[in-house]
mmCIF file of C-alpha atoms in Angstrom:
data_model
loop_
_atom_site.group_PDB
_atom_site.id
_atom_site.type_symbol
_atom_site.label_atom_id
_atom_site.label_comp_id
_atom_site.label_asym_id
_atom_site.label_seq_id
_atom_site.Cartn_x
_atom_site.Cartn_y
_atom_site.Cartn_z
ATOM 1 C CA MET Z 1 33.151 -85.957 -43.523
ATOM 2 C CA THR Z 2 36.818 -85.723 -44.385
ATOM 3 C CA VAL Z 3 38.161 -85.968 -47.885
ATOM 4 C CA LEU Z 4 41.916 -85.592 -48.151
ATOM 5 C CA VAL Z 5 44.250 -84.699 -51.020
ATOM 6 C CA ASP Z 6 48.024 -84.982 -50.821
ATOM 7 C CA GLU Z 7 50.920 -83.298 -52.589
ATOM 8 C CA PRO Z 8 51.198 -83.857 -56.353
ATOM 9 C CA LEU Z 9 54.424 -85.873 -56.499
ATOM 10 C CA TRP Z 10 53.658 -88.625 -59.008
ATOM 11 C CA PRO Z 11 54.653 -87.880 -62.628
ATOM 12 C CA ALA Z 12 52.644 -89.423 -65.470
ATOM 13 C CA HIS Z 13 51.363 -88.289 -68.838
ATOM 14 C CA GLY Z 14 53.331 -85.038 -68.704
ATOM 15 C CA ARG Z 15 51.869 -83.794 -65.412
ATOM 16 C CA LEU Z 16 52.061 -84.364 -61.662
ATOM 17 C CA TRP Z 17 49.367 -86.323 -59.831
ATOM 18 C CA ALA Z 18 48.073 -86.476 -56.259
ATOM 19 C CA HIS Z 19 45.745 -88.826 -54.383
ATOM 20 C CA LEU Z 20 42.204 -88.060 -53.246
ATOM 21 C CA VAL Z 21 40.854 -90.241 -50.419
ATOM 22 C CA SER Z 22 38.205 -90.344 -47.717
ATOM 23 C CA ASP Z 23 38.990 -91.302 -44.148
ATOM 24 C CA GLU Z 24 35.327 -92.242 -43.656
ATOM 25 C CA SER Z 25 33.879 -94.216 -46.579
ATOM 26 C CA LEU Z 26 34.153 -94.947 -50.271
ATOM 27 C CA ASP Z 27 30.599 -93.646 -50.697
ATOM 28 C CA GLU Z 28 31.761 -90.272 -49.374
ATOM 29 C CA LEU Z 29 34.790 -90.336 -51.674
ATOM 30 C CA HIS Z 30 32.752 -91.192 -54.772
ATOM 31 C CA ALA Z 31 30.140 -88.529 -53.980
ATOM 32 C CA PHE Z 32 32.838 -85.871 -53.536
ATOM 33 C CA ALA Z 33 34.549 -86.935 -56.762
ATOM 34 C CA ARG Z 34 31.280 -86.827 -58.722
ATOM 35 C CA ALA Z 35 30.374 -83.422 -57.299
ATOM 36 C CA ASN Z 36 33.760 -82.076 -58.374
ATOM 37 C CA ASP Z 37 33.939 -83.612 -61.851
ATOM 38 C CA VAL Z 38 36.696 -86.103 -61.070
ATOM 39 C CA ALA Z 39 36.500 -88.804 -63.740
ATOM 40 C CA ALA Z 40 35.341 -92.222 -62.534
ATOM 41 C CA ARG Z 41 38.222 -93.810 -64.468
ATOM 42 C CA ALA Z 42 40.624 -92.050 -62.048
ATOM 43 C CA PHE Z 43 39.509 -94.344 -59.191
ATOM 44 C CA ASP Z 44 42.095 -96.940 -58.114
ATOM 45 C CA LEU Z 45 40.541 -99.219 -55.450
ATOM 46 C CA ASP Z 46 40.930 -96.859 -52.470
ATOM 47 C CA HIS Z 47 41.756 -93.461 -54.002
ATOM 48 C CA TYR Z 48 41.401 -91.237 -57.024
ATOM 49 C CA ASP Z 49 44.445 -90.054 -58.928
ATOM 50 C CA VAL Z 50 43.956 -86.330 -59.535
ATOM 51 C CA PRO Z 51 46.071 -83.922 -61.590
ATOM 52 C CA GLU Z 52 47.891 -81.104 -59.858
ATOM 53 C CA GLU Z 53 45.886 -78.368 -61.543
ATOM 54 C CA ILE Z 54 42.559 -79.336 -59.924
ATOM 55 C CA ILE Z 55 43.849 -79.447 -56.343
ATOM 56 C CA PRO Z 56 42.921 -75.806 -55.589
ATOM 57 C CA ARG Z 57 39.353 -76.500 -56.771
ATOM 58 C CA LEU Z 58 39.139 -79.654 -54.616
ATOM 59 C CA VAL Z 59 40.409 -77.765 -51.552
ATOM 60 C CA ALA Z 60 37.927 -74.956 -52.195
ATOM 61 C CA ALA Z 61 35.176 -77.619 -52.297
ATOM 62 C CA GLY Z 62 36.220 -78.930 -48.874
ATOM 63 C CA ALA Z 63 39.077 -81.402 -49.351
ATOM 64 C CA GLN Z 64 41.763 -81.107 -46.698
ATOM 65 C CA HIS Z 65 45.269 -80.676 -48.157
ATOM 66 C CA VAL Z 66 47.705 -82.925 -46.245
ATOM 67 C CA GLN Z 67 51.152 -84.419 -46.678
ATOM 68 C CA GLY Z 68 51.359 -87.882 -48.220
ATOM 69 C CA LYS Z 69 52.329 -89.610 -44.961
ATOM 70 C CA GLU Z 70 49.313 -88.103 -43.195
ATOM 71 C CA LEU Z 71 47.011 -89.189 -46.022
ATOM 72 C CA VAL Z 72 48.273 -92.784 -45.869
ATOM 73 C CA ARG Z 73 48.132 -92.868 -42.054
ATOM 74 C CA ARG Z 74 44.499 -91.744 -42.049
ATOM 75 C CA LEU Z 75 43.539 -94.056 -44.909
ATOM 76 C CA ILE Z 76 45.006 -97.039 -43.047
ATOM 77 C CA ALA Z 77 43.285 -95.998 -39.801
ATOM 78 C CA SER Z 78 39.953 -95.814 -41.645
ATOM 79 C CA GLY Z 79 40.244 -99.452 -42.730
ATOM 80 C CA LEU Z 80 39.826 -98.459 -46.390
ATOM 81 C CA ARG Z 81 43.455 -98.910 -47.482
ATOM 82 C CA ILE Z 82 44.087 -101.578 -50.123
ATOM 83 C CA ARG Z 83 47.633 -102.883 -49.726
ATOM 84 C CA SER Z 84 49.939 -103.087 -52.754
ATOM 85 C CA ARG Z 85 50.027 -106.878 -52.643
ATOM 86 C CA ASP Z 86 46.220 -106.968 -52.774
ATOM 87 C CA ARG Z 87 46.048 -104.770 -55.880
ATOM 88 C CA ARG Z 88 46.325 -107.662 -58.339
#
């Protein structure tokens, strides 16, 4: 099981946001999110958008903190990545 969270670089709603993904399965990702009180509405096809302030809690629960490029590389390798053009 590997759930990954990247650096909070994306500004929105007065805060910075990061991405939470699984490099194994969406079932694993959803289970981790539920167990850590990440709102279901934060899910965006292949990742959850998570606010900066909960990253320490997610890491303490077992998420691996990685750089954004590493997160994307592993998400693509897992076959779970939804490309931008397919997000319509």
